[in-house]
PDB file of C-alpha atoms and ligand atoms in Angstrom:
ATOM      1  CA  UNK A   1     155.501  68.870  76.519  1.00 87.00           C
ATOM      2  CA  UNK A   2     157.208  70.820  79.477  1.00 95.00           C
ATOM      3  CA  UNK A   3     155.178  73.024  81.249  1.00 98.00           C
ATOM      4  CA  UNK A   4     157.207  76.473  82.077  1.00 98.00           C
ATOM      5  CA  UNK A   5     157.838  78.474  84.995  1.00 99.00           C
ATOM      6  CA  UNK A   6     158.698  82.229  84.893  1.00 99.00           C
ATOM      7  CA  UNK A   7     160.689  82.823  88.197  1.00 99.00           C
ATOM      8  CA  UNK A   8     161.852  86.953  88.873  1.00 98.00           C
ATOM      9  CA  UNK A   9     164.732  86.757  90.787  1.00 98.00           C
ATOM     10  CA  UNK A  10     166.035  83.006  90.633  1.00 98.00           C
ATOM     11  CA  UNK A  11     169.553  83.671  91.536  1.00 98.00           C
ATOM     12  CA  UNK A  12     168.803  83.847  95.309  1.00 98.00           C
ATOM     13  CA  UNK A  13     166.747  82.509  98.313  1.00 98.00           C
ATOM     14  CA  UNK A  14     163.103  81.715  97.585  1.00 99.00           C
ATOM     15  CA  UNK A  15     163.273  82.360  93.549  1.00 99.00           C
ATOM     16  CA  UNK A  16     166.635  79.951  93.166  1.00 99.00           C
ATOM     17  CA  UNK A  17     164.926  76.831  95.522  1.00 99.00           C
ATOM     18  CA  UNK A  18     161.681  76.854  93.195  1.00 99.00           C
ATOM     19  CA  UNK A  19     163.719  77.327  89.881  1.00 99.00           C
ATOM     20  CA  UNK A  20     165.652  73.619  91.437  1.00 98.00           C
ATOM     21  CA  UNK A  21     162.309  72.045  92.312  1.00 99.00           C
ATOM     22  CA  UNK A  22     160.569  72.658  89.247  1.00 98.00           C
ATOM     23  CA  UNK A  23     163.077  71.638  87.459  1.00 98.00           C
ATOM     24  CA  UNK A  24     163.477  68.191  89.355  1.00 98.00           C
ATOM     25  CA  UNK A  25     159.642  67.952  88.443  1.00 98.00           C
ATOM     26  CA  UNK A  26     160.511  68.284  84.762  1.00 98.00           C
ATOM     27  CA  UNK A  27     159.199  71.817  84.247  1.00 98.00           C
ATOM     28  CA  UNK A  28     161.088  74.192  82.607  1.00 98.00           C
ATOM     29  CA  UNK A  29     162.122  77.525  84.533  1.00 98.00           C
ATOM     30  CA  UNK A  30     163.220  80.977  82.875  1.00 98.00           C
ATOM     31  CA  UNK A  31     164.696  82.865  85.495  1.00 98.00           C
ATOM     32  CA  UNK A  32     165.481  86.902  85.858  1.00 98.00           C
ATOM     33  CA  UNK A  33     168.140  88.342  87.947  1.00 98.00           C
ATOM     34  CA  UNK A  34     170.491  91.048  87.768  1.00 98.00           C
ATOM     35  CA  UNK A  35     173.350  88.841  88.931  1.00 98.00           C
ATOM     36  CA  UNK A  36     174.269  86.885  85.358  1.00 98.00           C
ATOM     37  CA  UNK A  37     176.932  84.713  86.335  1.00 98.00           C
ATOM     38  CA  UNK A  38     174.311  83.318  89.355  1.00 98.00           C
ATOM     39  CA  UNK A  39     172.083  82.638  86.304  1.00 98.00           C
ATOM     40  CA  UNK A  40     174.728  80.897  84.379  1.00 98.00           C
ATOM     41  CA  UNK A  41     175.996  78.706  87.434  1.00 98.00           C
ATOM     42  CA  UNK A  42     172.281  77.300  87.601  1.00 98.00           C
ATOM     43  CA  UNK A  43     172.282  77.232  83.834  1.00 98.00           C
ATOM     44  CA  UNK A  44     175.288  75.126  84.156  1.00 98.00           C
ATOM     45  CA  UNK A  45     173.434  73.367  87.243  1.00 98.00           C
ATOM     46  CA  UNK A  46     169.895  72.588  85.407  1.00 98.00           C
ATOM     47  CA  UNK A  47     171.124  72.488  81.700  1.00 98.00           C
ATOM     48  CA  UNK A  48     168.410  73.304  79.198  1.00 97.00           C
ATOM     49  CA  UNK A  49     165.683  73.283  82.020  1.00 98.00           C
ATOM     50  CA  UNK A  50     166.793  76.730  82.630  1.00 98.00           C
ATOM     51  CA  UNK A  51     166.336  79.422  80.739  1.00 98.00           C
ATOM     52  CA  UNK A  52     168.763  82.450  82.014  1.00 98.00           C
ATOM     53  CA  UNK A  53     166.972  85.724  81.578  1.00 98.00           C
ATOM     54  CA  UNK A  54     169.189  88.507  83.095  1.00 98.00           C
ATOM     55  CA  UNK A  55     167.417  91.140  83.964  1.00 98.00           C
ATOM     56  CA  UNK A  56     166.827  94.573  86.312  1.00 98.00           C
ATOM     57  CA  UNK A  57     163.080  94.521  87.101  1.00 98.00           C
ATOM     58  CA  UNK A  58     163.281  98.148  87.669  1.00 98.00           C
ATOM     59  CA  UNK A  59     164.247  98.783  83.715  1.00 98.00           C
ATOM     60  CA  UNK A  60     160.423  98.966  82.408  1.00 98.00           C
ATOM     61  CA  UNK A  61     160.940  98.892  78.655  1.00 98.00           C
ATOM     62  CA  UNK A  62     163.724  95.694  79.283  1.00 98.00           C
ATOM     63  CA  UNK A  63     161.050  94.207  81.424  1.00 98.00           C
ATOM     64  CA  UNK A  64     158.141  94.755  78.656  1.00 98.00           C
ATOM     65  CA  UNK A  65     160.424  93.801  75.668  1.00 98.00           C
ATOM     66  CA  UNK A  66     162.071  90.588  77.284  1.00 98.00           C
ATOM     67  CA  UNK A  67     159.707  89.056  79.051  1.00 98.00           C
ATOM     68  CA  UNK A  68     156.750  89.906  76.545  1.00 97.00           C
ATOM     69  CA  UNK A  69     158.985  88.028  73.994  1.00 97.00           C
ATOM     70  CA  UNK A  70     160.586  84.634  75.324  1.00 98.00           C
ATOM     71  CA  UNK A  71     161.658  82.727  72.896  1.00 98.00           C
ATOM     72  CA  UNK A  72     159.431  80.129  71.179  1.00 97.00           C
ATOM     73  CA  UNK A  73     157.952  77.626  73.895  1.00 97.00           C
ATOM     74  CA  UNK A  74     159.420  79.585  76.666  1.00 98.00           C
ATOM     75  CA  UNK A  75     156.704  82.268  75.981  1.00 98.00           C
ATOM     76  CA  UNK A  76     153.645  79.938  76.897  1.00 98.00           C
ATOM     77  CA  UNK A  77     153.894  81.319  80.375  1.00 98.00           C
ATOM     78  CA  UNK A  78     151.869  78.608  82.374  1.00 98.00           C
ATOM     79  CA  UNK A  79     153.116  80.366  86.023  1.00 99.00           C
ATOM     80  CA  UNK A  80     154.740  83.388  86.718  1.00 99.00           C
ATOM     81  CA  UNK A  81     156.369  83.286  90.278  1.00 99.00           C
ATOM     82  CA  UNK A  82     156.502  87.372  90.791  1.00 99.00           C
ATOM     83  CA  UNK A  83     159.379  86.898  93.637  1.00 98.00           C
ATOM     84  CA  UNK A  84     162.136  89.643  92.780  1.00 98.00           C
ATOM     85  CA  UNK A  85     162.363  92.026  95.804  1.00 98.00           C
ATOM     86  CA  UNK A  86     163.647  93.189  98.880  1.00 98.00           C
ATOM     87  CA  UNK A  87     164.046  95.175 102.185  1.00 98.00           C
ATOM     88  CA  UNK A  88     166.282  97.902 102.060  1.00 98.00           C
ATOM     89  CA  UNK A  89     166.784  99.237 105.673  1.00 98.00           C
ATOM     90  CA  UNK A  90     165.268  99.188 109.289  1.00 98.00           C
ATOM     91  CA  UNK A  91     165.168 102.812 110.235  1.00 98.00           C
ATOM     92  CA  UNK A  92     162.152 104.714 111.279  1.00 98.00           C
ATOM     93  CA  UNK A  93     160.783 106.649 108.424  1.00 98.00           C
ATOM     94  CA  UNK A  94     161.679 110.315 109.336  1.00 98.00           C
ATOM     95  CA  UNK A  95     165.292 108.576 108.822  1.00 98.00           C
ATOM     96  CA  UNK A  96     165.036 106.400 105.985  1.00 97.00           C
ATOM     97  CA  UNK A  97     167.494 106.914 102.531  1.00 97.00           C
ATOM     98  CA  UNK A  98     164.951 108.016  99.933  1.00 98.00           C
ATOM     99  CA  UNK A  99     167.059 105.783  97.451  1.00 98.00           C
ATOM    100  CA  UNK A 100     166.328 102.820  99.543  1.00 98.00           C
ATOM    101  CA  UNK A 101     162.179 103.716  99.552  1.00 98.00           C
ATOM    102  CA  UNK A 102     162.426 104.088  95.453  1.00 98.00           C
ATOM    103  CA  UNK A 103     164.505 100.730  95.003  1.00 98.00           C
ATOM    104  CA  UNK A 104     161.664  99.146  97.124  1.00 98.00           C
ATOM    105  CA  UNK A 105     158.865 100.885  95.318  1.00 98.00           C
ATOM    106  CA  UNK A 106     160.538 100.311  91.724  1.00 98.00           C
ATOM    107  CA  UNK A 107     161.400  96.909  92.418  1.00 98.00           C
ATOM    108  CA  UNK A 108     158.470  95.295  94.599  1.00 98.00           C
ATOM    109  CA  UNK A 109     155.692  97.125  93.332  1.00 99.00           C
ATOM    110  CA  UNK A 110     156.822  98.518  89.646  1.00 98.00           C
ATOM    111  CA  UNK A 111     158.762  95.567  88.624  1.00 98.00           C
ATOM    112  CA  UNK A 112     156.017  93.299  89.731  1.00 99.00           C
ATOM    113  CA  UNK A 113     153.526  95.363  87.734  1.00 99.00           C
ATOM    114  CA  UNK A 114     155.623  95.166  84.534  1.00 98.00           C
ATOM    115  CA  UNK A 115     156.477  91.757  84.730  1.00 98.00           C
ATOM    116  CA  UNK A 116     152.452  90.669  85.210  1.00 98.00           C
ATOM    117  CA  UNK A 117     151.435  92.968  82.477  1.00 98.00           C
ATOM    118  CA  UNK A 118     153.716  91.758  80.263  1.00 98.00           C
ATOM    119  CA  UNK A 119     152.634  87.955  80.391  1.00 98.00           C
ATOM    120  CA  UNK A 120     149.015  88.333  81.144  1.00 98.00           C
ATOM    121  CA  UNK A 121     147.793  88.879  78.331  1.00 98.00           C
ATOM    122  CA  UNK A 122     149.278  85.364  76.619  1.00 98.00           C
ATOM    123  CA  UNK A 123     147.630  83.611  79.580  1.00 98.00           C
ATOM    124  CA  UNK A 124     144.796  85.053  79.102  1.00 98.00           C
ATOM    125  CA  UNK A 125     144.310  84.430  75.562  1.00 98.00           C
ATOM    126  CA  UNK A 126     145.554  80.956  76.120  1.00 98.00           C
ATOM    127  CA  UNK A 127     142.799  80.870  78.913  1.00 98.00           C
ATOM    128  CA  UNK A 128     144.866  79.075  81.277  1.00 97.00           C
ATOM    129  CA  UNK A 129     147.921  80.370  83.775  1.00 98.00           C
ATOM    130  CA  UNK A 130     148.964  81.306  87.001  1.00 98.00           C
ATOM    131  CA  UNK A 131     150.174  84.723  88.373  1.00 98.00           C
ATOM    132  CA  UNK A 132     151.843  83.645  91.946  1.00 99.00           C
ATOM    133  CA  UNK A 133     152.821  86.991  93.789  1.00 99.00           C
ATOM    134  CA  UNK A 134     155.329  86.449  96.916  1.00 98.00           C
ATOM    135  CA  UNK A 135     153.724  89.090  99.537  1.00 98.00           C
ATOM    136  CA  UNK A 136     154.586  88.677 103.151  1.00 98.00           C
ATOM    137  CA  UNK A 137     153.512  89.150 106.361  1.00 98.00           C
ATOM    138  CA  UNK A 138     154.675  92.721 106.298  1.00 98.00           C
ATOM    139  CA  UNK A 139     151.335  93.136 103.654  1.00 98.00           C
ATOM    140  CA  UNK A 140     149.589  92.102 107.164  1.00 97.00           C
ATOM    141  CA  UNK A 141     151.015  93.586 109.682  1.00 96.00           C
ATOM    142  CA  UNK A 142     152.553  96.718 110.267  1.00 95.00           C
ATOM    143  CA  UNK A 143     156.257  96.726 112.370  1.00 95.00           C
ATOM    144  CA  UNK A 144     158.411  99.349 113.331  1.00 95.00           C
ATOM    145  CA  UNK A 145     161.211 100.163 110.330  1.00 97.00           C
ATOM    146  CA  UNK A 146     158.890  98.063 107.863  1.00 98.00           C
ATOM    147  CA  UNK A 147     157.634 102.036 106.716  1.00 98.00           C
ATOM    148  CA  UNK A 148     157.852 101.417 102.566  1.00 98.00           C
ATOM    149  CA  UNK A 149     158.784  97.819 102.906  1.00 98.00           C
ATOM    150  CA  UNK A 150     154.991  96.932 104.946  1.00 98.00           C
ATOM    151  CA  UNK A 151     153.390  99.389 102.461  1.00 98.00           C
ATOM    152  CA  UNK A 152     154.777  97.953  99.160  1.00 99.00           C
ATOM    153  CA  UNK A 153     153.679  94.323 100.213  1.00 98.00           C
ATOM    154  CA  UNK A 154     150.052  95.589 101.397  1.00 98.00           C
ATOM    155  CA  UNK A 155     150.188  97.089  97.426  1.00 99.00           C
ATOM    156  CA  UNK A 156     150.646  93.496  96.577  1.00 99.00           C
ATOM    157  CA  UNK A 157     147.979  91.716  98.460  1.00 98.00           C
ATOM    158  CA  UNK A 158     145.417  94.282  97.212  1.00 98.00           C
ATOM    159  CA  UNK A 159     146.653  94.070  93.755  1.00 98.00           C
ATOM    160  CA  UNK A 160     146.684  90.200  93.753  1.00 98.00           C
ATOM    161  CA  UNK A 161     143.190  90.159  94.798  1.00 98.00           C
ATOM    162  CA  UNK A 162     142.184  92.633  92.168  1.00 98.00           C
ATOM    163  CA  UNK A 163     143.434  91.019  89.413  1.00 98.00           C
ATOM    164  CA  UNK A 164     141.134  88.393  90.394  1.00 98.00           C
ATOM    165  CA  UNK A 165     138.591  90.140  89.668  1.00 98.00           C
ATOM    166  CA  UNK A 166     139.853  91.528  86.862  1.00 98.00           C
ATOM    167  CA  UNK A 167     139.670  87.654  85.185  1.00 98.00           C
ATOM    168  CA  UNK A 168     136.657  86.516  86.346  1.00 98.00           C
ATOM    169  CA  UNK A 169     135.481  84.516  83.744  1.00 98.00           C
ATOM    170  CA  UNK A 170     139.051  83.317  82.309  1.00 98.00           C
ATOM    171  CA  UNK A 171     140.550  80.165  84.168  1.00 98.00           C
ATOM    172  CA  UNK A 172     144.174  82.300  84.937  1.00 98.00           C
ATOM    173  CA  UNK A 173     144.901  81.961  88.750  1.00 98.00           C
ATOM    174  CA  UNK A 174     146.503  84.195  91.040  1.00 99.00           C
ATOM    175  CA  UNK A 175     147.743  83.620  94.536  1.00 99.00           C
ATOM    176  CA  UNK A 176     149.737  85.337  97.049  1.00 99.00           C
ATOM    177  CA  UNK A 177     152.412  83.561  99.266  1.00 99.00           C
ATOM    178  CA  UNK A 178     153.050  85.679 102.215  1.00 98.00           C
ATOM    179  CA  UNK A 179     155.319  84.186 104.452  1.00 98.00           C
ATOM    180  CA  UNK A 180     157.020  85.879 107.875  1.00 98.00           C
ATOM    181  CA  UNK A 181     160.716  85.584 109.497  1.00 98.00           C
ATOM    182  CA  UNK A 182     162.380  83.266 106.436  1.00 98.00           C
ATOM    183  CA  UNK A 183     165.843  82.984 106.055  1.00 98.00           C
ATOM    184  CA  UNK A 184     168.002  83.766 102.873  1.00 98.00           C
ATOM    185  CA  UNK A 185     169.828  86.605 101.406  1.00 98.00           C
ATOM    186  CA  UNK A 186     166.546  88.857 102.470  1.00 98.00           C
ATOM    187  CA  UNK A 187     168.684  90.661 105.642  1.00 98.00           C
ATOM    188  CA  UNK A 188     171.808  90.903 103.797  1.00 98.00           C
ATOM    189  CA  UNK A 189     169.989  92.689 101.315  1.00 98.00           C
ATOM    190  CA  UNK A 190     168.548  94.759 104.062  1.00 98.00           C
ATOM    191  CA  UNK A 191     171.388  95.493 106.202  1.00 98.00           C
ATOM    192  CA  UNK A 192     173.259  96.587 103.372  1.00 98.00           C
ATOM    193  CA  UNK A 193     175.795  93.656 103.447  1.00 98.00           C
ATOM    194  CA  UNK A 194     176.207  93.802 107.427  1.00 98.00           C
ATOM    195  CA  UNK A 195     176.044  89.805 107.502  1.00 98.00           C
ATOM    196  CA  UNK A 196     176.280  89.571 111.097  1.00 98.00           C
ATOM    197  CA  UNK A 197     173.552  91.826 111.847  1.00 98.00           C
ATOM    198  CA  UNK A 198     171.988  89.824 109.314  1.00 98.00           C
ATOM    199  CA  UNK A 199     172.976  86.536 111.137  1.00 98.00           C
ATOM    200  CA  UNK A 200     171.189  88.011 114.061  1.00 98.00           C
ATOM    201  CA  UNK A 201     167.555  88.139 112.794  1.00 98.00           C
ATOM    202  CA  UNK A 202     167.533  84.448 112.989  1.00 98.00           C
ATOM    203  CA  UNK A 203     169.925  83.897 116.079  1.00 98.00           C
ATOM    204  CA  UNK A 204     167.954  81.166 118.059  1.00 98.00           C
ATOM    205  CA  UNK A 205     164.808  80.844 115.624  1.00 98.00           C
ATOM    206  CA  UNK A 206     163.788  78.478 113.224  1.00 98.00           C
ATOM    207  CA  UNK A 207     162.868  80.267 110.114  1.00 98.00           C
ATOM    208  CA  UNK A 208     160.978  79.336 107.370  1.00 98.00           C
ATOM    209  CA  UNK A 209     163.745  77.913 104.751  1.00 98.00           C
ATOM    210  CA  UNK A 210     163.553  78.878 100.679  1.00 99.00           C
ATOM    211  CA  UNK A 211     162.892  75.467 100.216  1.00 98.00           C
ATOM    212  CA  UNK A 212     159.618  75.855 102.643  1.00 99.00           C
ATOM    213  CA  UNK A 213     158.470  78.475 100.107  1.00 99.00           C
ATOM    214  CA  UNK A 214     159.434  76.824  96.873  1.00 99.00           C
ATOM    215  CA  UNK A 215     157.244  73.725  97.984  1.00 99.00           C
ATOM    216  CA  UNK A 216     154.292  75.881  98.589  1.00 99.00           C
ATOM    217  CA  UNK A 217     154.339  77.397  95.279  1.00 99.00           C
ATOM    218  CA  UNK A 218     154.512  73.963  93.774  1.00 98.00           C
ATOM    219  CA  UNK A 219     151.144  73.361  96.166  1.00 98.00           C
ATOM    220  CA  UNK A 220     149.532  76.471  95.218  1.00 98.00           C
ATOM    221  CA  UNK A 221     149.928  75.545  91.267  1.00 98.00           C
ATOM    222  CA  UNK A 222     149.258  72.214  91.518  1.00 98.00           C
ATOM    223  CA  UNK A 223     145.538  72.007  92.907  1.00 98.00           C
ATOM    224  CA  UNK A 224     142.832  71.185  90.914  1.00 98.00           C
ATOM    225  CA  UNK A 225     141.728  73.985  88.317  1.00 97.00           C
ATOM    226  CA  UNK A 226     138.259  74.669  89.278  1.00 97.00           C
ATOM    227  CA  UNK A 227     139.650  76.167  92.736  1.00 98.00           C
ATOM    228  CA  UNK A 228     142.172  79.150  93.037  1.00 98.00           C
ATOM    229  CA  UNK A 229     143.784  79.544  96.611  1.00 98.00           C
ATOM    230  CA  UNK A 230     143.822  83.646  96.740  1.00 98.00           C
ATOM    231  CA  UNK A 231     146.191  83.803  99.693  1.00 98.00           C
ATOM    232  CA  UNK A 232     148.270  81.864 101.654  1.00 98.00           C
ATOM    233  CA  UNK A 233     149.931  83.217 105.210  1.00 98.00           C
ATOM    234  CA  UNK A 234     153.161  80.918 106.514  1.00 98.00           C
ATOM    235  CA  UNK A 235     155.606  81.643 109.776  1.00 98.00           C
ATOM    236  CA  UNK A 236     157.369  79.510 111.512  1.00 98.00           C
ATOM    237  CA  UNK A 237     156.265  78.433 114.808  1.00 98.00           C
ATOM    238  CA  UNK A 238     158.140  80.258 116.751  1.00 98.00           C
ATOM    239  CA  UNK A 239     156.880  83.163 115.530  1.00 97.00           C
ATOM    240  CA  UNK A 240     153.427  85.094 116.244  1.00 96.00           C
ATOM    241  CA  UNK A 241     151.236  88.238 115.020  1.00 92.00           C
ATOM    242  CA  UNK A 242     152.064  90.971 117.502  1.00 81.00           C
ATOM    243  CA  UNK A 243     149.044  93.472 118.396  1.00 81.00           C
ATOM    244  CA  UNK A 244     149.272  96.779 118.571  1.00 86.00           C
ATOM    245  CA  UNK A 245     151.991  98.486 120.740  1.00 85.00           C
ATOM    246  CA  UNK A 246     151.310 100.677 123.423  1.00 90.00           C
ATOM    247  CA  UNK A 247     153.450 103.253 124.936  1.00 90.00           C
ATOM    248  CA  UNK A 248     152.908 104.135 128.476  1.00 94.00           C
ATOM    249  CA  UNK A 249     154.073 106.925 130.784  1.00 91.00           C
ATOM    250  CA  UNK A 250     152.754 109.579 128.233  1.00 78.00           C
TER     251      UNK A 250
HETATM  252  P1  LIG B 301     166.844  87.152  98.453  1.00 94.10           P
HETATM  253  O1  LIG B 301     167.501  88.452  98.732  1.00 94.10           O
HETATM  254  O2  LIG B 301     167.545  85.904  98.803  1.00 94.10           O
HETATM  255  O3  LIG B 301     166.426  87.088  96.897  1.00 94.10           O
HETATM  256  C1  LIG B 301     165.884  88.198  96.238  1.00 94.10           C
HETATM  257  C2  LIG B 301     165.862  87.952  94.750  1.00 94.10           C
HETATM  258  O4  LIG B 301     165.266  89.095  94.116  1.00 94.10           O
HETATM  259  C3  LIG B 301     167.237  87.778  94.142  1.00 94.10           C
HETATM  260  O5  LIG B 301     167.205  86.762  93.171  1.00 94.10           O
HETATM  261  C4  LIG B 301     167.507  89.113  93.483  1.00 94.10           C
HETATM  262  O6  LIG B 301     168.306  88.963  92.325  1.00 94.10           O
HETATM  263  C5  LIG B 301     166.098  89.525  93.079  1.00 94.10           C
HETATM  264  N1  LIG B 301     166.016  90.969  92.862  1.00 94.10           N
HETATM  265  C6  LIG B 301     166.039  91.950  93.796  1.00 94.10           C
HETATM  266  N2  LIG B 301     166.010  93.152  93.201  1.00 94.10           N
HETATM  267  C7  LIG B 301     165.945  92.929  91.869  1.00 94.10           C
HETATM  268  C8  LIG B 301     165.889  93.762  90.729  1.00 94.10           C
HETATM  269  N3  LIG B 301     165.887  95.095  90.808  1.00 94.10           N
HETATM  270  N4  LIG B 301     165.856  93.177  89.494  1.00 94.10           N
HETATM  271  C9  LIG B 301     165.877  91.834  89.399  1.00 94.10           C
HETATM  272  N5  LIG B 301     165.914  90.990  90.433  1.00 94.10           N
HETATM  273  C10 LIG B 301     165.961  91.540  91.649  1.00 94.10           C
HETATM  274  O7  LIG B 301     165.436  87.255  99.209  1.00 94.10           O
HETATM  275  P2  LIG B 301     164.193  86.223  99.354  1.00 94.10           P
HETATM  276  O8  LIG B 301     164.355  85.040  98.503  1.00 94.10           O
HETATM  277  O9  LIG B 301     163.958  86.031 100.789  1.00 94.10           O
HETATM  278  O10 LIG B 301     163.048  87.171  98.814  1.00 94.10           O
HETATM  279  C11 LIG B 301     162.228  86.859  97.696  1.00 94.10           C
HETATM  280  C12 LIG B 301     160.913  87.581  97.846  1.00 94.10           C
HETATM  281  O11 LIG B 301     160.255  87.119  99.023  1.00 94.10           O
HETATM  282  C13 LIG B 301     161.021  89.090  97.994  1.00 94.10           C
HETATM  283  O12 LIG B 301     159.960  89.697  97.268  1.00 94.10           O
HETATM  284  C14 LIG B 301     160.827  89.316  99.499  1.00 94.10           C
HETATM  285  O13 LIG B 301     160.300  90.582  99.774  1.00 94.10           O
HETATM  286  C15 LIG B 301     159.848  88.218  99.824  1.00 94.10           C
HETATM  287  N6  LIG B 301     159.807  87.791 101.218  1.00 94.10           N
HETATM  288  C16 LIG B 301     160.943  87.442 101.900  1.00 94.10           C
HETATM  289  C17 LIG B 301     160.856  87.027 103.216  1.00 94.10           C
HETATM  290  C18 LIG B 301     162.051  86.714 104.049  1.00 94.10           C
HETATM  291  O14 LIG B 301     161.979  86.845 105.288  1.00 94.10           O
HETATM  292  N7  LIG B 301     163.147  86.259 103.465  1.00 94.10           N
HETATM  293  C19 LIG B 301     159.546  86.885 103.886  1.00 94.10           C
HETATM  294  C20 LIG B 301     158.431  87.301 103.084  1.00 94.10           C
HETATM  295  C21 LIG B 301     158.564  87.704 101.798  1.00 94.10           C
HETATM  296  P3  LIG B 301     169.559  89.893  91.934  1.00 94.10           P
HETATM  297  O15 LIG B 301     170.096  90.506  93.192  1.00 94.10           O
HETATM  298  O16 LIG B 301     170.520  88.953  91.255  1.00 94.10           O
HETATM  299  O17 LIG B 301     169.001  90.904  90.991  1.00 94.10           O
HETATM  300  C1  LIG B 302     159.793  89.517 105.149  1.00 94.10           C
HETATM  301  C2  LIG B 302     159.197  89.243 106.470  1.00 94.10           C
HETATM  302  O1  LIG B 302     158.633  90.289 108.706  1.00 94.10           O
HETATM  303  O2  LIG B 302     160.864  90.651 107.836  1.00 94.10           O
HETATM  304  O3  LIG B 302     158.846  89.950 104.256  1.00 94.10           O
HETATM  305  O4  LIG B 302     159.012  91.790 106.874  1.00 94.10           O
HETATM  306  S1  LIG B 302     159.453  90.569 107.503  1.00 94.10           S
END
C-alpha cells in the first residue's frame, strides 16, 4: 500500500521536485496549486501517482472542504509538505503595497494554518503522520525589505514548534525546513515577473537547488519514528548569517 504525500504548491520550485521524488520512491503525491494546467502536465508526467488538487490556499472554506475530504486512500495523509508561499516585494516597509503584505500573510501564514488544521486531525486519530512546514532563513534572521516576508516565516517556526507540543503524546511529527538563498520561481514571484532582476539574486552564487530541498524532506520523513527532527537550517556555502548592521556617521 502507497504511502501519500500532501504537497501545497507542487506546480513550482521546491513543491514540484518533491512531488517527482516521491513519486520515483513509489509514494503517492496530491498536489495544490492555483496554476491547473501545471498540475495536469505533472499529472500527465507521474500518471496516477499524482493526484491534481487545484487549489488557492488563501480560499479558507476551499482549503477546509478539499483537503479535509480527499478522496478514499488519498485522505490517509501520512505527510503534509506545507510549501505554498512566497515573497512579494523588496521595499522597505514605510513603502511596501499593502496587497503584497496580505497575499503574504493569507498565503504563508493563513493558508498554512488551514491546510494543517484540516489534516491533523486524521493523523492524529490514525496516531501516525508528519506535518513538514517549509520556513526559511528569513524566520531567523531579519534583512532589510524581508518586513512581512521575515515576520510570516518567524510565525512559522514558532507555530511548528508549538504544535509539537500540542501532540505530545501522539506519534505525528512536525519539522521545519528552513533553507536560505535557493533558486526557483521564488524571485520571479517577488519581483513581480522582472526575471532579470530575478536572474540577479543568484548572479555568481551557487544556490541551494529545489531538488536540494525535496531530498531533505525525504530525510526528514524517513528517520526512525521514535525521533522527530524539529528544525532543520540549510544555505549554500557561499552564503553566511550576517550580524547586525550598523550605521555610522550619525
Ligand atoms: P516557487 O515560487 O517556485 O513556488 C511556490 C509555490 O507555491 C508554487 O507552486 C505556487 O503555486 C504556490 N503558491 C503560492 N501562492 C499560492 C496560493 N495562494 N495558493 C496555492 N499555491 C500557492 O517558490 P519556492 O519553491 O522557492 O518556494 C516554496 C516555499 O519555500 C515557499 O513557502 C517559500 O517561502 C519557501 N522558501 C523559498 C526559498 C527560496 O529562496 N526559493 C528559501 C526559503 C524558503 P501557484 O502559483 O500555481 O499557485
Ligand atoms: C527565502 C530566503 O533569504 O530570500 O526564504 O528570504 S530569503
Amino acid at each position: 500500500m502507497p504511502k501519500h504525500i500532501l504537497i501545497t504548491g507542487a506546480t513550482s520550485g521546491f513543491g514540484l521536485a518533491t512531488a517527482r521524488l516521491f513519486a520515483t520512491e513509489g509514494w503517492h503525491v496530491a498536489g495544490t496549486g492555483r496554476r491547473a494546467d501545471r498540475l495536469d502536465a505533472l499529472h500527465q508526467e507521474l500518471g496516477d501517482a499524482f493526484l491534481p488538487v487545484p487549489l488557492d490556499m488563501r480560499d479558507r472554506d476551499a482549503v477546509m472542504e478539499t483537503l479535509g475530504n480527499l478522496p478514499g486512500e488519498w485522505n490517509d495523509v501520512d505527510v503534509l509538505l506545507n510549501n505554498a508561499g512566497a515573497a512579494l516585494g523588496l521595499e522597505p516597509a514605510q513603502e511596501c503595497s499593502l496587497d503584497d503584505w496580505d497575499a503574504m500573510v493569507d498565503t504563508n501564514i493563513k493558508g498554512l494554518l488551514y491546510a494543517t488544521r484540516a489534516v491533523l486531525p486524521g493523523m492524529v486519530k490514525r496516531n501516525r503522520g508528519h506535518i513538514v512546514m517549509l520556513g526559511s532563513i528569513a524566520g531567523n534572521y531579519p534583512y532589510a525589505g524581508g518586513n512581512v516576508y521575515c515576520g510570516s516565516k518567524a510565525f512559522v517556526k514558532q507555530f511548528s514548534l508549538s504544535l509539537r507540543a500540542d501532540l505530545l503524546g501522539t506519534d505525528v511529527h512536525v519539522t521545519n525546513i528552513e533553507p536560505g538563498l535557493a533558486e526557483s520561481e521564488f524571485s520571479i514571484v517577488r519581483f513581480h515577473g522582472d526575471t532579470e532582476k530575478a536572474a540577479s539574486v543568484y548572479e555568481g552564487t551557487s544556490p541551494i537547488t529545489p531538488q536540494d530541498i525535496a531530498e531533505t524532506v525525504f530525510w526528514v520523513t524517513h528517520r526512525p519514528a521514535h525521533i522527530n527532527i524539529n528544525r532543520v537550517e540549510i544555505m549554500p556555502i557561499c552564503q553566511s548569517p550576517s550580524g547586525p548592521m550598523v550605521r555610522k556617521g550619525m
